[in-house]
Amino acid sequence: MRVGLAGAGRIGAGHAETLRALASVDAVVVADADAARARAVAAKIGAEAAPSVDALFASGLDALVVAAVTSAHAELVVRAVKAGLPVFCEKPLAPDIEGTLRLMDAVGGSGVPVQVGFQRRFDAGHVAAREAVRSGRLGWVHTIRSCTLDPVPPPAAYVRGSGGLFRDCSVHDFDAVRFVTGREVTRVCAVGANRGADFFAEAGDVDTAAALLTLDDGTLAQVSATRYNAAGYDVRLEVLGSADSVVAGLDDRTPLTPVGGGLRPAGPPHTHFLDRFADAYAAELGAFVELAAGRIDNPCPPEESLEALYVAEACELARREDRVVTIEEVRR
């Protein structure tokens, strides 16, 4: 299989290495708005570099991976589908709900698969938590706790175009809650705070946030996020049930220091998402290649991405208006 990669930034470079290591991928062709960056990534892994996106699409691809800037996602996805290329796209498909719906209208009925990048669906801990819920061994689930805690904030320019902490960051938690429980969110309440850099407030965003989600069976899910967790990158999901409880993401590199006794972390803390989810990203792209070959069903179609985005949109509205918001209020 000959796979194209649009975007050679940090996550794109990681995807390039992963794709090159897959036995079923014969060649990787890399393109980026910065042609020199594409050449550097390609040279590092022994791949091909295309001088432009047009050249990438003309290079005889069998599938496309989109890891470009968010503003380019929708156009690249639609172009790939029209060319008959199965496409993997990092979230989000589009910056907002309206753009996502337009994209879905444009590609719907094509028969060409579009897989969205929610890598926690391939994280061993999240998969095991899902299996524990589905097997019934936890009894009835009453509480979910999920967190995404970044060690350092992103640049101000990134924050201005990110869509806000809920849409940019916590949307992964919202998808994980739905994936693990198999339930839908019905209503939310949310709060946020700014105690760090001024550019968060200037962009209408927050550097720390928390949301309480009510699921359709009455389960409560607590989601928290921050841009200031200097101890390290921390992503965990706890599922608490009437019979048992499990946690995903608690290991010897979790950046938590026990006080008053207890075992200390044995290894260095996770520093960023590519570190924490290295295995999940590899499994995710492996699944995409299988999807492109027609051997599996789509593990994360656009419809799943849209549901997580609805929750993020509801949380942002709840934070801004300081009230409970139902998902039906934001659904289009």
GROMACS .gro file of C-alpha atoms in nm:
model
  332
    1MET     CA    1   0.000   0.000   0.000
    2ARG     CA    2   0.120   0.351  -0.087
    3VAL     CA    3   0.011   0.598   0.181
    4GLY     CA    4   0.028   0.975   0.158
    5LEU     CA    5   0.082   1.199   0.460
    6ALA     CA    6  -0.034   1.561   0.449
    7GLY     CA    7   0.136   1.749   0.732
    8ALA     CA    8   0.488   1.703   0.866
    9GLY     CA    9   0.467   1.882   1.200
   10ARG     CA   10   0.518   1.709   1.534
   11ILE     CA   11   0.226   1.468   1.508
   12GLY     CA   12   0.274   1.426   1.133
   13ALA     CA   13   0.639   1.331   1.183
   14GLY     CA   14   0.532   1.074   1.440
   15HIS     CA   15   0.272   0.931   1.202
   16ALA     CA   16   0.534   0.910   0.927
   17GLU     CA   17   0.754   0.687   1.141
   18THR     CA   18   0.458   0.471   1.241
   19LEU     CA   19   0.339   0.427   0.883
   20ARG     CA   20   0.687   0.344   0.759
   21ALA     CA   21   0.711   0.065   1.016
   22LEU     CA   22   0.385  -0.105   0.913
   23ALA     CA   23   0.447  -0.423   0.715
   24SER     CA   24   0.150  -0.363   0.487
   25VAL     CA   25   0.271  -0.014   0.388
   26ASP     CA   26   0.513  -0.030   0.096
   27ALA     CA   27   0.577   0.344   0.061
   28VAL     CA   28   0.504   0.669   0.244
   29VAL     CA   29   0.485   1.000   0.058
   30VAL     CA   30   0.510   1.315   0.272
   31ALA     CA   31   0.392   1.668   0.188
   32ASP     CA   32   0.371   1.984   0.395
   33ALA     CA   33   0.309   2.354   0.341
   34ASP     CA   34   0.678   2.382   0.436
   35ALA     CA   35   0.839   2.170   0.163
   36ALA     CA   36   1.175   2.167   0.345
   37ARG     CA   37   1.010   2.019   0.652
   38ALA     CA   38   0.848   1.748   0.441
   39ARG     CA   39   1.186   1.663   0.288
   40ALA     CA   40   1.347   1.643   0.631
   41VAL     CA   41   1.081   1.408   0.769
   42ALA     CA   42   1.091   1.192   0.458
   43ALA     CA   43   1.471   1.169   0.463
   44LYS     CA   44   1.471   1.066   0.828
   45ILE     CA   45   1.251   0.761   0.769
   46GLY     CA   46   1.344   0.671   0.414
   47ALA     CA   47   1.019   0.795   0.262
   48GLU     CA   48   0.938   1.006  -0.042
   49ALA     CA   49   0.873   1.379  -0.027
   50ALA     CA   50   0.620   1.553  -0.250
   51PRO     CA   51   0.691   1.921  -0.326
   52SER     CA   52   0.326   2.018  -0.279
   53VAL     CA   53  -0.016   1.882  -0.187
   54ASP     CA   54  -0.107   1.873  -0.556
   55ALA     CA   55   0.200   1.659  -0.619
   56LEU     CA   56   0.103   1.439  -0.327
   57PHE     CA   57  -0.240   1.367  -0.475
   58ALA     CA   58  -0.078   1.297  -0.812
   59SER     CA   59   0.171   1.046  -0.670
   60GLY     CA   60  -0.039   0.732  -0.707
   61LEU     CA   61  -0.169   0.694  -0.352
   62ASP     CA   62  -0.384   0.417  -0.209
   63ALA     CA   63  -0.478   0.610   0.108
   64LEU     CA   64  -0.416   0.943   0.279
   65VAL     CA   65  -0.336   1.047   0.636
   66VAL     CA   66  -0.419   1.409   0.723
   67ALA     CA   67  -0.212   1.569   0.998
   68ALA     CA   68  -0.201   1.923   0.862
   69VAL     CA   69  -0.322   2.239   1.038
   70THR     CA   70  -0.687   2.225   1.144
   71SER     CA   71  -0.797   2.484   0.888
   72ALA     CA   72  -0.686   2.249   0.607
   73HIS     CA   73  -0.855   1.931   0.733
   74ALA     CA   74  -1.194   1.962   0.566
   75GLU     CA   75  -1.058   2.052   0.223
   76LEU     CA   76  -0.805   1.766   0.230
   77VAL     CA   77  -1.062   1.511   0.344
   78VAL     CA   78  -1.315   1.608   0.076
   79ARG     CA   79  -1.045   1.608  -0.190
   80ALA     CA   80  -0.927   1.263  -0.084
   81VAL     CA   81  -1.279   1.120  -0.086
   82LYS     CA   82  -1.350   1.265  -0.430
   83ALA     CA   83  -1.029   1.098  -0.547
   84GLY     CA   84  -1.152   0.767  -0.403
   85LEU     CA   85  -0.882   0.759  -0.135
   86PRO     CA   86  -0.961   0.621   0.212
   87VAL     CA   87  -0.859   0.895   0.452
   88PHE     CA   88  -0.752   0.918   0.814
   89CYS     CA   89  -0.786   1.266   0.963
   90GLU     CA   90  -0.667   1.391   1.296
   91LYS     CA   91  -0.944   1.557   1.491
   92PRO     CA   92  -1.121   1.783   1.425
   93LEU     CA   93  -1.262   1.725   1.080
   94ALA     CA   94  -1.356   2.092   1.081
   95PRO     CA   95  -1.327   2.375   1.336
   96ASP     CA   96  -1.698   2.383   1.421
   97ILE     CA   97  -2.025   2.192   1.401
   98GLU     CA   98  -2.144   2.363   1.085
   99GLY     CA   99  -1.818   2.287   0.904
  100THR     CA  100  -1.829   1.926   1.021
  101LEU     CA  101  -2.184   1.883   0.893
  102ARG     CA  102  -2.091   2.035   0.556
  103LEU     CA  103  -1.802   1.792   0.527
  104MET     CA  104  -2.022   1.499   0.617
  105ASP     CA  105  -2.274   1.605   0.353
  106ALA     CA  106  -1.994   1.630   0.097
  107VAL     CA  107  -1.855   1.281   0.162
  108GLY     CA  108  -2.173   1.099   0.264
  109GLY     CA  109  -2.279   0.817   0.037
  110SER     CA  110  -1.939   0.803  -0.134
  111GLY     CA  111  -1.851   0.463   0.008
  112VAL     CA  112  -1.499   0.594   0.077
  113PRO     CA  113  -1.408   0.549   0.446
  114VAL     CA  114  -1.309   0.846   0.661
  115GLN     CA  115  -1.155   0.758   0.999
  116VAL     CA  116  -1.117   1.031   1.261
  117GLY     CA  117  -0.819   1.035   1.495
  118PHE     CA  118  -0.937   0.968   1.850
  119GLN     CA  119  -0.642   0.759   1.962
  120ARG     CA  120  -0.779   0.677   2.308
  121ARG     CA  121  -1.005   0.423   2.136
  122PHE     CA  122  -0.682   0.227   2.075
  123ASP     CA  123  -0.516   0.281   2.413
  124ALA     CA  124  -0.483  -0.052   2.595
  125GLY     CA  125  -0.619   0.090   2.920
  126HIS     CA  126  -0.925   0.250   2.763
  127VAL     CA  127  -0.998  -0.066   2.564
  128ALA     CA  128  -0.971  -0.277   2.881
  129ALA     CA  129  -1.200  -0.035   3.068
  130ARG     CA  130  -1.456  -0.065   2.788
  131GLU     CA  131  -1.438  -0.444   2.807
  132ALA     CA  132  -1.482  -0.433   3.185
  133VAL     CA  133  -1.796  -0.221   3.144
  134ARG     CA  134  -1.941  -0.432   2.863
  135SER     CA  135  -1.875  -0.760   3.046
  136GLY     CA  136  -2.079  -0.650   3.348
  137ARG     CA  137  -1.797  -0.717   3.594
  138LEU     CA  138  -1.822  -0.361   3.729
  139GLY     CA  139  -2.191  -0.398   3.805
  140TRP     CA  140  -2.381  -0.083   3.719
  141VAL     CA  141  -2.155   0.213   3.654
  142HIS     CA  142  -2.227   0.520   3.863
  143THR     CA  143  -1.925   0.748   3.808
  144ILE     CA  144  -1.666   0.817   3.538
  145ARG     CA  145  -1.367   1.043   3.600
  146SER     CA  146  -1.152   1.147   3.303
  147CYS     CA  147  -0.870   1.400   3.288
  148THR     CA  148  -0.634   1.553   3.035
  149LEU     CA  149  -0.362   1.756   3.203
  150ASP     CA  150  -0.097   1.922   2.987
  151PRO     CA  151   0.242   2.000   3.143
  152VAL     CA  152   0.291   2.335   2.966
  153PRO     CA  153   0.054   2.564   2.778
  154PRO     CA  154   0.061   2.589   2.398
  155PRO     CA  155   0.167   2.914   2.226
  156ALA     CA  156  -0.073   3.208   2.226
  157ALA     CA  157  -0.123   3.180   1.849
  158TYR     CA  158  -0.236   2.820   1.888
  159VAL     CA  159  -0.484   2.908   2.161
  160ARG     CA  160  -0.641   3.181   1.949
  161GLY     CA  161  -0.729   2.931   1.678
  162SER     CA  162  -0.791   2.623   1.893
  163GLY     CA  163  -1.163   2.666   1.953
  164GLY     CA  164  -1.116   2.660   2.328
  165LEU     CA  165  -1.014   2.405   2.590
  166PHE     CA  166  -1.329   2.193   2.566
  167ARG     CA  167  -1.322   2.167   2.184
  168ASP     CA  168  -0.946   2.129   2.152
  169CYS     CA  169  -0.857   1.915   2.451
  170SER     CA  170  -1.152   1.772   2.646
  171VAL     CA  171  -1.320   1.651   2.327
  172HIS     CA  172  -1.089   1.348   2.360
  173ASP     CA  173  -1.232   1.281   2.707
  174PHE     CA  174  -1.587   1.319   2.577
  175ASP     CA  175  -1.519   1.065   2.304
  176ALA     CA  176  -1.352   0.833   2.556
  177VAL     CA  177  -1.651   0.849   2.791
  178ARG     CA  178  -1.885   0.755   2.507
  179PHE     CA  179  -1.649   0.484   2.380
  180VAL     CA  180  -1.594   0.318   2.717
  181THR     CA  181  -1.953   0.331   2.842
  182GLY     CA  182  -2.146   0.291   2.518
  183ARG     CA  183  -2.382   0.560   2.647
  184GLU     CA  184  -2.474   0.906   2.518
  185VAL     CA  185  -2.441   1.238   2.702
  186THR     CA  186  -2.773   1.413   2.758
  187ARG     CA  187  -2.680   1.731   2.947
  188VAL     CA  188  -2.376   1.912   3.086
  189CYS     CA  189  -2.265   2.183   3.322
  190ALA     CA  190  -1.917   2.333   3.309
  191VAL     CA  191  -1.686   2.590   3.463
  192GLY     CA  192  -1.347   2.734   3.376
  193ALA     CA  193  -1.071   2.941   3.532
  194ASN     CA  194  -0.775   3.154   3.426
  195ARG     CA  195  -0.482   3.183   3.665
  196GLY     CA  196  -0.202   3.154   3.410
  197ALA     CA  197  -0.103   3.354   3.103
  198ASP     CA  198  -0.325   3.644   2.997
  199PHE     CA  199  -0.354   3.519   2.638
  200PHE     CA  200  -0.611   3.255   2.737
  201ALA     CA  201  -0.860   3.514   2.861
  202GLU     CA  202  -0.775   3.745   2.572
  203ALA     CA  203  -0.879   3.466   2.335
  204GLY     CA  204  -1.202   3.405   2.528
  205ASP     CA  205  -1.061   3.074   2.652
  206VAL     CA  206  -0.967   2.925   2.990
  207ASP     CA  207  -0.651   2.746   3.104
  208THR     CA  208  -0.834   2.510   3.341
  209ALA     CA  209  -1.183   2.363   3.314
  210ALA     CA  210  -1.416   2.103   3.458
  211ALA     CA  211  -1.740   1.957   3.327
  212LEU     CA  212  -2.006   1.732   3.474
  213LEU     CA  213  -2.184   1.517   3.216
  214THR     CA  214  -2.507   1.327   3.272
  215LEU     CA  215  -2.533   1.013   3.057
  216ASP     CA  216  -2.856   0.868   2.926
  217ASP     CA  217  -2.863   0.594   3.195
  218GLY     CA  218  -2.799   0.835   3.482
  219THR     CA  219  -2.423   0.776   3.508
  220LEU     CA  220  -2.226   1.088   3.602
  221ALA     CA  221  -1.899   1.166   3.424
  222GLN     CA  222  -1.653   1.422   3.558
  223VAL     CA  223  -1.405   1.565   3.307
  224SER     CA  224  -1.118   1.795   3.398
  225ALA     CA  225  -0.847   1.964   3.193
  226THR     CA  226  -0.566   2.211   3.243
  227ARG     CA  227  -0.277   2.360   3.049
  228TYR     CA  228  -0.065   2.385   3.367
  229ASN     CA  229   0.026   2.044   3.508
  230ALA     CA  230   0.401   2.087   3.553
  231ALA     CA  231   0.443   1.739   3.702
  232GLY     CA  232   0.390   1.591   3.354
  233TYR     CA  233   0.134   1.486   3.095
  234ASP     CA  234  -0.148   1.305   3.270
  235VAL     CA  235  -0.441   1.131   3.099
  236ARG     CA  236  -0.648   0.890   3.309
  237LEU     CA  237  -0.998   0.750   3.301
  238GLU     CA  238  -1.160   0.589   3.606
  239VAL     CA  239  -1.476   0.381   3.588
  240LEU     CA  240  -1.647   0.321   3.920
  241GLY     CA  241  -1.924   0.064   3.945
  242SER     CA  242  -2.145  -0.105   4.203
  243ALA     CA  243  -1.931  -0.421   4.194
  244ASP     CA  244  -1.580  -0.307   4.101
  245SER     CA  245  -1.375  -0.014   3.969
  246VAL     CA  246  -1.095   0.020   3.713
  247VAL     CA  247  -0.858   0.292   3.596
  248ALA     CA  248  -0.686   0.346   3.261
  249GLY     CA  249  -0.361   0.542   3.245
  250LEU     CA  250  -0.231   0.475   3.596
  251ASP     CA  251   0.121   0.333   3.561
  252ASP     CA  252   0.474   0.385   3.684
  253ARG     CA  253   0.506   0.701   3.474
  254THR     CA  254   0.186   0.871   3.586
  255PRO     CA  255   0.294   1.215   3.715
  256LEU     CA  256   0.149   1.182   4.065
  257THR     CA  257   0.352   1.177   4.383
  258PRO     CA  258   0.193   0.993   4.677
  259VAL     CA  259   0.209   1.174   5.008
  260GLY     CA  260   0.186   1.020   5.351
  261GLY     CA  261   0.324   0.690   5.222
  262GLY     CA  262   0.270   0.486   4.907
  263LEU     CA  263   0.469   0.387   4.602
  264ARG     CA  264   0.644   0.658   4.403
  265PRO     CA  265   0.653   0.651   4.020
  266ALA     CA  266   0.939   0.430   3.900
  267GLY     CA  267   1.004   0.596   3.565
  268PRO     CA  268   1.018   0.949   3.426
  269PRO     CA  269   0.675   1.114   3.389
  270HIS     CA  270   0.503   1.129   3.053
  271THR     CA  271   0.590   1.459   2.888
  272HIS     CA  272   0.345   1.491   2.597
  273PHE     CA  273   0.074   1.307   2.406
  274LEU     CA  274   0.307   1.135   2.160
  275ASP     CA  275   0.491   0.985   2.456
  276ARG     CA  276   0.182   0.879   2.653
  277PHE     CA  277  -0.004   0.738   2.351
  278ALA     CA  278   0.277   0.601   2.134
  279ASP     CA  279   0.131   0.250   2.127
  280ALA     CA  280  -0.222   0.382   2.073
  281TYR     CA  281  -0.116   0.589   1.772
  282ALA     CA  282   0.056   0.286   1.620
  283ALA     CA  283  -0.254   0.071   1.673
  284GLU     CA  284  -0.478   0.346   1.535
  285LEU     CA  285  -0.283   0.382   1.210
  286GLY     CA  286  -0.254   0.005   1.182
  287ALA     CA  287  -0.631  -0.010   1.200
  288PHE     CA  288  -0.660   0.261   0.934
  289VAL     CA  289  -0.447   0.060   0.694
  290GLU     CA  290  -0.673  -0.241   0.757
  291LEU     CA  291  -0.977  -0.019   0.697
  292ALA     CA  292  -0.829   0.116   0.374
  293ALA     CA  293  -0.772  -0.242   0.261
  294GLY     CA  294  -1.137  -0.324   0.331
  295ARG     CA  295  -1.062  -0.577   0.604
  296ILE     CA  296  -1.233  -0.408   0.902
  297ASP     CA  297  -1.522  -0.175   0.977
  298ASN     CA  298  -1.451   0.191   1.052
  299PRO     CA  299  -1.344   0.223   1.419
  300CYS     CA  300  -1.420   0.596   1.433
  301PRO     CA  301  -1.635   0.738   1.151
  302PRO     CA  302  -1.724   1.109   1.126
  303GLU     CA  303  -2.056   1.051   1.307
  304GLU     CA  304  -1.866   0.953   1.622
  305SER     CA  305  -1.650   1.263   1.599
  306LEU     CA  306  -1.959   1.481   1.562
  307GLU     CA  307  -2.115   1.342   1.881
  308ALA     CA  308  -1.803   1.428   2.082
  309LEU     CA  309  -1.802   1.775   1.927
  310TYR     CA  310  -2.164   1.828   2.031
  311VAL     CA  311  -2.063   1.759   2.392
  312ALA     CA  312  -1.770   2.001   2.365
  313GLU     CA  313  -1.997   2.267   2.219
  314ALA     CA  314  -2.250   2.217   2.499
  315CYS     CA  315  -1.976   2.246   2.762
  316GLU     CA  316  -1.845   2.568   2.612
  317LEU     CA  317  -2.197   2.714   2.607
  318ALA     CA  318  -2.256   2.599   2.966
  319ARG     CA  319  -1.932   2.763   3.078
  320ARG     CA  320  -2.004   3.091   2.905
  321GLU     CA  321  -2.365   3.116   3.019
  322ASP     CA  322  -2.320   2.950   3.359
  323ARG     CA  323  -2.610   2.707   3.319
  324VAL     CA  324  -2.701   2.348   3.243
  325VAL     CA  325  -2.710   2.281   2.868
  326THR     CA  326  -2.869   1.982   2.700
  327ILE     CA  327  -2.705   1.821   2.397
  328GLU     CA  328  -3.027   1.875   2.202
  329GLU     CA  329  -2.974   2.250   2.232
  330VAL     CA  330  -2.657   2.234   2.023
  331ARG     CA  331  -2.748   1.947   1.793
  332ARG     CA  332  -2.800   2.048   1.429
   0.00000   0.00000   0.00000
